[in-house]
Amino acid sequence: MWRNRDLVDLTEFTRRDFEALFKQADVFLEAGLAPTKMLEGKIMAAAFFEPSTRTRLSFESAMHRLGGSVLGFSSAEGTSVEKGESTEDTIRMLDNYSDVIVVRHREDGVMRRLAQLAKKPLINAGEGQSRHPTQALIDIYTVLKEKGMVEGLNYGVMGDVKHARAAKDFIRGLSLFGVKEVNLVTPKELMPEEAFVKEMNNKGVRLNHYERIEDLISMLDILYVVRLQVERFSDRSEAEMLKGSYSITLKTLERANRGLRILHPLPRVWELSGEVDGTPYAAYFKQVYYSIPVRMAVLSLILTDVEMIREGLI
Ligand code: NCD
């Protein structure tokens, strides 16, 4: 059940919660994302302390389509953070102004603290290098729509898995659906930290490591690509050296299985060539489209009793 819950950490939810959410997303999708009055009078605050285009705007679009309204900021610039106000105090303010708070922040571990502070539900819209739960929900929903299942497919995750929260939460999400093996395709410098590997192993997921996409492309059903997270390197010259160290082009796809689907949370830079866009492999723009019904589902299930009504519980 989702009503009034914080969405900070994907692993606090179950496969059943995911399925209930996807059912609600289907309702919005089948209605062609038509506007509703479901959240009329409700206010969503968006507190983005880190840059974002898609996540912030798709949350806003979802809230507008649900009949609610939106306030917030898209960078600390122009807010009292510039005067030295703490993140905690900023969230305390928004707690008074809104019914749900959507937060993005560069510091790992900050969301739990903020969620405990806020009386209103808090949604994690990207936290440091570790978590991005709503992106994972969108990604898994896309896999379901494209392939009709989640378990039983061969997965590759390519790129900067070390720093990309979207890649890590995608793998966490797969683990909740019973996926037992994920193939990481990355230079060894970009392998995730030991703690993440252990966390996944404890969930029964084996992470294999490949350096060359050519060695596994023919067996993949899903390839999830992430950009090099240049802004998260303490030594920028190291990021410079890794530029161009992995990429997907038409040539890479020559030996791909016909049913392969490529996902990418976007933005992309050089790791995914534009020439792939027109092929049946490209699912990343559909992923953008699905972000709306999924975020509509997240907001409506957290802010109303729609789930209980649907299940006949009230
Ligand atoms: C991702 C993010 O911010 O983590 N973007 C997004 O939300 N779609 C991925 C990225 O920045 O590479």
Short mmCIF file of C-alpha atoms and ligand atoms in Angstrom, two decimals:
data_model
loop_
_atom_site.label_atom_id
_atom_site.label_comp_id
_atom_site.label_asym_id
_atom_site.label_seq_id
_atom_site.Cartn_x
_atom_site.Cartn_y
_atom_site.Cartn_z
CA MET A 1 0.00 0.00 0.00
CA TRP A 2 1.23 3.46 -0.92
CA ARG A 3 -1.06 5.90 0.89
CA ASN A 4 0.94 8.54 2.80
CA ARG A 5 4.24 6.69 2.47
CA ASP A 6 7.63 8.20 1.76
CA LEU A 7 9.28 6.88 -1.39
CA VAL A 8 12.91 7.09 -0.34
CA ASP A 9 14.26 3.60 -0.79
CA LEU A 10 12.95 1.10 -3.33
CA THR A 11 13.85 -1.85 -1.15
CA GLU A 12 11.22 -0.88 1.42
CA PHE A 13 8.60 -1.79 -1.17
CA THR A 14 7.54 -5.18 -2.46
CA ARG A 15 6.84 -6.62 -5.84
CA ARG A 16 3.16 -6.45 -4.93
CA ASP A 17 3.46 -2.69 -4.29
CA PHE A 18 5.12 -2.31 -7.70
CA GLU A 19 2.37 -4.29 -9.37
CA ALA A 20 -0.35 -2.20 -7.73
CA LEU A 21 1.41 0.92 -8.94
CA PHE A 22 1.78 -0.40 -12.49
CA LYS A 23 -1.92 -1.27 -12.54
CA GLN A 24 -2.71 2.35 -11.72
CA ALA A 25 -0.20 3.56 -14.35
CA ASP A 26 -2.05 1.39 -16.89
CA VAL A 27 -5.31 3.16 -16.03
CA PHE A 28 -3.72 6.52 -16.88
CA LEU A 29 -2.01 5.12 -19.97
CA GLU A 30 -5.22 3.60 -21.32
CA ALA A 31 -6.98 6.94 -20.79
CA GLY A 32 -4.34 8.53 -23.05
CA LEU A 33 -2.96 10.48 -20.06
CA ALA A 34 -6.16 12.52 -20.08
CA PRO A 35 -6.41 15.18 -17.37
CA THR A 36 -8.32 14.21 -14.21
CA LYS A 37 -9.40 16.06 -11.07
CA MET A 38 -8.09 13.36 -8.77
CA LEU A 39 -5.66 15.63 -6.94
CA GLU A 40 -7.60 18.88 -7.20
CA GLY A 41 -6.59 21.20 -4.36
CA LYS A 42 -3.38 19.27 -3.62
CA ILE A 43 0.01 20.94 -3.88
CA MET A 44 3.29 19.29 -4.86
CA ALA A 45 6.53 21.00 -3.82
CA ALA A 46 9.56 20.28 -6.00
CA ALA A 47 12.87 20.93 -4.25
CA PHE A 48 15.65 20.32 -6.74
CA PHE A 49 19.03 21.08 -5.22
CA GLU A 50 20.72 19.38 -8.22
CA PRO A 51 20.12 19.91 -11.98
CA SER A 52 17.27 18.09 -13.68
CA THR A 53 15.15 18.42 -16.80
CA ARG A 54 13.12 15.23 -17.21
CA THR A 55 12.50 14.29 -13.61
CA ARG A 56 11.32 17.70 -12.47
CA LEU A 57 9.24 18.47 -15.54
CA SER A 58 7.65 15.04 -15.72
CA PHE A 59 6.67 15.24 -12.04
CA GLU A 60 5.17 18.65 -12.78
CA SER A 61 3.38 17.39 -15.86
CA ALA A 62 2.03 14.40 -13.91
CA MET A 63 0.75 16.64 -11.11
CA HIS A 64 -0.93 19.04 -13.56
CA ARG A 65 -2.63 16.14 -15.33
CA LEU A 66 -3.99 15.00 -11.96
CA GLY A 67 -5.54 18.42 -11.38
CA GLY A 68 -3.10 19.44 -8.64
CA SER A 69 -0.72 22.35 -8.51
CA VAL A 70 3.01 22.72 -8.23
CA LEU A 71 5.51 25.03 -6.56
CA GLY A 72 9.21 24.79 -6.00
CA PHE A 73 12.68 25.55 -7.30
CA SER A 74 14.99 23.98 -9.81
CA SER A 75 18.32 24.99 -8.28
CA ALA A 76 19.51 26.34 -4.97
CA GLU A 77 20.27 29.61 -6.77
CA GLY A 78 17.67 32.25 -5.96
CA THR A 79 16.56 30.48 -2.74
CA SER A 80 17.57 31.10 0.88
CA VAL A 81 20.09 28.25 0.56
CA GLU A 82 22.29 31.00 -0.92
CA LYS A 83 21.94 32.83 2.40
CA GLY A 84 23.20 29.74 4.15
CA GLU A 85 19.88 28.08 5.00
CA SER A 86 20.23 24.34 5.62
CA THR A 87 18.52 21.72 3.47
CA GLU A 88 16.62 20.66 6.60
CA ASP A 89 15.14 24.13 7.16
CA THR A 90 14.20 24.41 3.48
CA ILE A 91 12.28 21.14 3.72
CA ARG A 92 10.61 22.27 6.98
CA MET A 93 9.26 25.28 5.05
CA LEU A 94 7.95 23.23 2.17
CA ASP A 95 6.29 20.88 4.62
CA ASN A 96 4.00 23.79 5.53
CA TYR A 97 3.34 24.85 1.96
CA SER A 98 2.48 21.55 0.29
CA ASP A 99 0.94 18.05 0.50
CA VAL A 100 3.87 16.13 -0.98
CA ILE A 101 7.55 17.03 -1.36
CA VAL A 102 9.69 15.83 -4.27
CA VAL A 103 13.41 16.21 -3.58
CA ARG A 104 16.64 15.82 -5.54
CA HIS A 105 19.94 16.20 -3.73
CA ARG A 106 23.60 15.36 -4.33
CA GLU A 107 24.26 13.96 -0.86
CA ASP A 108 23.86 10.22 -0.30
CA GLY A 109 21.84 9.42 2.79
CA VAL A 110 20.12 12.82 2.99
CA MET A 111 16.63 11.64 1.97
CA ARG A 112 15.96 9.46 4.99
CA ARG A 113 16.82 12.36 7.27
CA LEU A 114 14.58 14.75 5.37
CA ALA A 115 11.71 12.27 5.23
CA GLN A 116 11.85 11.86 9.01
CA LEU A 117 11.71 15.61 9.40
CA ALA A 118 8.78 16.21 7.06
CA LYS A 119 5.25 15.32 8.10
CA LYS A 120 4.16 15.18 4.48
CA PRO A 121 5.21 12.28 2.26
CA LEU A 122 8.61 12.79 0.64
CA ILE A 123 9.57 11.38 -2.76
CA ASN A 124 13.22 10.80 -3.62
CA ALA A 125 13.83 12.20 -7.11
CA GLY A 126 17.52 11.33 -7.22
CA GLU A 127 19.96 11.03 -4.31
CA GLY A 128 23.73 11.27 -4.80
CA GLN A 129 25.18 8.26 -6.56
CA SER A 130 22.97 5.73 -4.86
CA ARG A 131 19.23 6.04 -5.40
CA HIS A 132 16.61 7.14 -7.93
CA PRO A 133 13.51 5.05 -7.14
CA THR A 134 10.94 6.66 -9.45
CA GLN A 135 13.32 6.29 -12.40
CA ALA A 136 13.62 2.58 -11.58
CA LEU A 137 9.82 2.26 -11.51
CA ILE A 138 9.65 3.86 -14.96
CA ASP A 139 12.42 1.61 -16.26
CA ILE A 140 10.82 -1.58 -15.03
CA TYR A 141 7.42 -0.49 -16.31
CA THR A 142 9.07 0.05 -19.72
CA VAL A 143 10.58 -3.45 -19.63
CA LEU A 144 7.13 -4.87 -18.84
CA LYS A 145 5.48 -2.93 -21.66
CA GLU A 146 8.17 -3.90 -24.18
CA LYS A 147 8.71 -7.55 -23.22
CA GLY A 148 5.61 -8.53 -21.24
CA MET A 149 7.74 -9.77 -18.31
CA VAL A 150 10.66 -8.86 -16.07
CA GLU A 151 11.98 -12.18 -14.77
CA GLY A 152 13.36 -14.57 -17.35
CA LEU A 153 15.15 -11.98 -19.50
CA ASN A 154 18.88 -11.40 -20.05
CA TYR A 155 19.99 -8.01 -18.78
CA GLY A 156 23.04 -5.89 -19.55
CA VAL A 157 23.77 -2.62 -17.75
CA MET A 158 26.39 -0.58 -19.55
CA GLY A 159 28.43 2.42 -18.49
CA ASP A 160 29.26 4.27 -15.31
CA VAL A 161 27.57 1.92 -12.86
CA LYS A 162 29.87 3.20 -10.11
CA HIS A 163 28.40 6.70 -10.06
CA ALA A 164 24.98 6.29 -11.74
CA ARG A 165 22.13 6.04 -9.22
CA ALA A 166 19.70 5.20 -12.05
CA ALA A 167 21.70 2.07 -12.93
CA LYS A 168 21.90 0.94 -9.30
CA ASP A 169 18.21 1.42 -8.58
CA PHE A 170 17.31 -0.31 -11.85
CA ILE A 171 19.27 -3.37 -10.64
CA ARG A 172 17.65 -3.11 -7.18
CA GLY A 173 14.25 -3.01 -8.86
CA LEU A 174 15.09 -6.11 -10.92
CA SER A 175 16.09 -7.93 -7.75
CA LEU A 176 12.61 -7.26 -6.32
CA PHE A 177 11.16 -8.97 -9.39
CA GLY A 178 13.26 -12.08 -8.85
CA VAL A 179 15.96 -11.45 -11.48
CA LYS A 180 18.98 -13.54 -10.48
CA GLU A 181 21.72 -12.30 -12.79
CA VAL A 182 22.72 -8.97 -14.34
CA ASN A 183 25.66 -8.42 -16.69
CA LEU A 184 27.60 -5.22 -16.15
CA VAL A 185 29.44 -3.93 -19.20
CA THR A 186 31.94 -1.36 -18.10
CA PRO A 187 35.62 -0.48 -17.87
CA LYS A 188 36.83 -1.80 -14.50
CA GLU A 189 37.25 1.77 -13.20
CA LEU A 190 33.45 2.16 -13.41
CA MET A 191 32.42 -0.97 -11.55
CA PRO A 192 30.09 -0.29 -8.60
CA GLU A 193 31.45 -0.21 -5.07
CA GLU A 194 31.84 -3.45 -3.12
CA ALA A 195 28.95 -2.56 -0.77
CA PHE A 196 26.51 -2.48 -3.71
CA VAL A 197 27.81 -5.77 -5.12
CA LYS A 198 27.37 -7.35 -1.66
CA GLU A 199 23.90 -5.86 -1.26
CA MET A 200 22.84 -7.41 -4.56
CA ASN A 201 24.51 -10.75 -3.80
CA ASN A 202 22.60 -10.84 -0.52
CA LYS A 203 19.40 -10.37 -2.51
CA GLY A 204 20.38 -13.35 -4.65
CA VAL A 205 21.54 -11.35 -7.69
CA ARG A 206 24.85 -12.23 -9.33
CA LEU A 207 26.63 -9.35 -11.07
CA ASN A 208 28.84 -10.54 -13.94
CA HIS A 209 31.46 -8.24 -15.39
CA TYR A 210 32.27 -7.73 -19.09
CA GLU A 211 34.55 -5.12 -20.58
CA ARG A 212 33.38 -5.48 -24.20
CA ILE A 213 29.75 -5.26 -25.29
CA GLU A 214 30.59 -7.41 -28.35
CA ASP A 215 31.10 -10.38 -26.01
CA LEU A 216 27.45 -10.48 -24.91
CA ILE A 217 25.31 -8.36 -27.23
CA SER A 218 23.86 -11.40 -29.03
CA MET A 219 22.39 -12.84 -25.82
CA LEU A 220 20.79 -9.71 -24.35
CA ASP A 221 17.07 -8.90 -24.20
CA ILE A 222 17.52 -5.59 -22.36
CA LEU A 223 20.50 -3.27 -22.46
CA TYR A 224 20.36 -0.37 -19.98
CA VAL A 225 22.88 2.36 -20.83
CA VAL A 226 24.00 5.22 -18.59
CA ARG A 227 26.26 8.19 -19.32
CA LEU A 228 29.61 8.84 -17.68
CA GLN A 229 28.64 10.87 -14.57
CA VAL A 230 31.44 13.39 -15.08
CA GLU A 231 30.20 15.71 -12.32
CA ARG A 232 30.65 12.98 -9.67
CA PHE A 233 34.40 12.46 -10.24
CA SER A 234 36.64 14.08 -7.65
CA ASP A 235 39.44 13.96 -10.22
CA ARG A 236 38.08 15.36 -13.49
CA SER A 237 41.15 14.20 -15.45
CA GLU A 238 40.14 10.62 -14.66
CA ALA A 239 36.71 11.30 -16.18
CA GLU A 240 38.46 12.83 -19.20
CA MET A 241 40.41 9.57 -19.69
CA LEU A 242 37.24 7.47 -19.59
CA LYS A 243 35.40 9.59 -22.16
CA GLY A 244 34.39 7.44 -25.09
CA SER A 245 35.37 4.23 -23.28
CA TYR A 246 32.01 2.58 -24.10
CA SER A 247 29.36 3.24 -26.70
CA ILE A 248 26.49 1.82 -28.70
CA THR A 249 26.38 2.40 -32.46
CA LEU A 250 24.71 0.60 -35.37
CA LYS A 251 27.91 -1.39 -35.74
CA THR A 252 27.70 -2.66 -32.14
CA LEU A 253 24.15 -3.82 -32.85
CA GLU A 254 24.97 -5.92 -35.91
CA ARG A 255 24.98 -9.11 -33.83
CA ALA A 256 22.16 -8.12 -31.49
CA ASN A 257 19.17 -10.35 -30.99
CA ARG A 258 16.11 -8.93 -32.84
CA GLY A 259 14.13 -8.57 -29.63
CA LEU A 260 16.80 -6.50 -27.87
CA ARG A 261 15.51 -3.27 -26.33
CA ILE A 262 17.83 -0.45 -25.28
CA LEU A 263 16.89 1.72 -22.30
CA HIS A 264 18.61 4.90 -21.15
CA PRO A 265 17.43 7.23 -18.35
CA LEU A 266 18.79 10.19 -20.38
CA PRO A 267 20.46 12.62 -20.78
CA ARG A 268 22.78 10.87 -23.23
CA VAL A 269 26.07 12.28 -24.37
CA TRP A 270 28.46 10.15 -26.50
CA GLU A 271 27.60 6.66 -25.18
CA LEU A 272 24.51 6.11 -27.36
CA SER A 273 24.67 7.20 -30.97
CA GLY A 274 21.73 9.06 -32.52
CA GLU A 275 21.82 6.59 -35.42
CA VAL A 276 20.22 4.00 -33.10
CA ASP A 277 17.13 6.18 -32.54
CA GLY A 278 15.29 5.02 -35.66
CA THR A 279 15.82 1.29 -35.00
CA PRO A 280 13.36 -1.07 -33.28
CA TYR A 281 15.96 -1.50 -30.51
CA ALA A 282 15.47 2.04 -29.21
CA ALA A 283 13.06 2.10 -26.25
CA TYR A 284 14.44 5.19 -24.51
CA PHE A 285 11.94 7.69 -25.87
CA LYS A 286 9.08 5.39 -24.91
CA GLN A 287 10.66 5.32 -21.47
CA VAL A 288 10.26 9.12 -21.38
CA TYR A 289 6.59 8.75 -22.31
CA TYR A 290 6.00 6.13 -19.61
CA SER A 291 7.48 8.46 -17.00
CA ILE A 292 4.16 10.36 -16.99
CA PRO A 293 1.70 7.52 -16.19
CA VAL A 294 4.17 6.08 -13.68
CA ARG A 295 4.67 9.40 -11.87
CA MET A 296 0.91 10.03 -12.02
CA ALA A 297 0.48 6.66 -10.33
CA VAL A 298 3.09 7.47 -7.66
CA LEU A 299 1.44 10.80 -6.79
CA SER A 300 -2.13 9.54 -6.86
CA LEU A 301 -1.43 6.43 -4.78
CA ILE A 302 0.50 8.40 -2.17
CA LEU A 303 -2.02 11.25 -1.98
CA THR A 304 -5.41 9.52 -2.30
CA ASP A 305 -7.18 6.30 -1.45
CA VAL A 306 -7.43 5.26 -5.08
CA GLU A 307 -5.61 1.97 -4.46
CA MET A 308 -7.92 0.97 -1.60
CA ILE A 309 -11.01 1.96 -3.55
CA ARG A 310 -9.83 -0.15 -6.47
CA GLU A 311 -9.10 -3.14 -4.26
CA GLY A 312 -12.57 -2.80 -2.69
CA LEU A 313 -11.10 -2.13 0.76
CA ILE A 314 -13.10 1.06 1.38
C1 NCD B 1 19.40 10.52 -14.36
C2 NCD B 1 19.80 11.11 -13.03
O1 NCD B 1 19.62 12.29 -12.77
O2 NCD B 1 20.28 10.32 -12.23
N1 NCD B 1 18.56 11.35 -15.11
C3 NCD B 1 17.22 11.21 -14.94
O3 NCD B 1 16.70 11.42 -13.88
N2 NCD B 1 16.52 10.77 -16.00
C4 NCD B 1 20.52 10.00 -15.14
C5 NCD B 1 21.71 10.83 -15.43
O4 NCD B 1 21.81 11.99 -15.04
O5 NCD B 1 22.61 10.28 -16.07
#
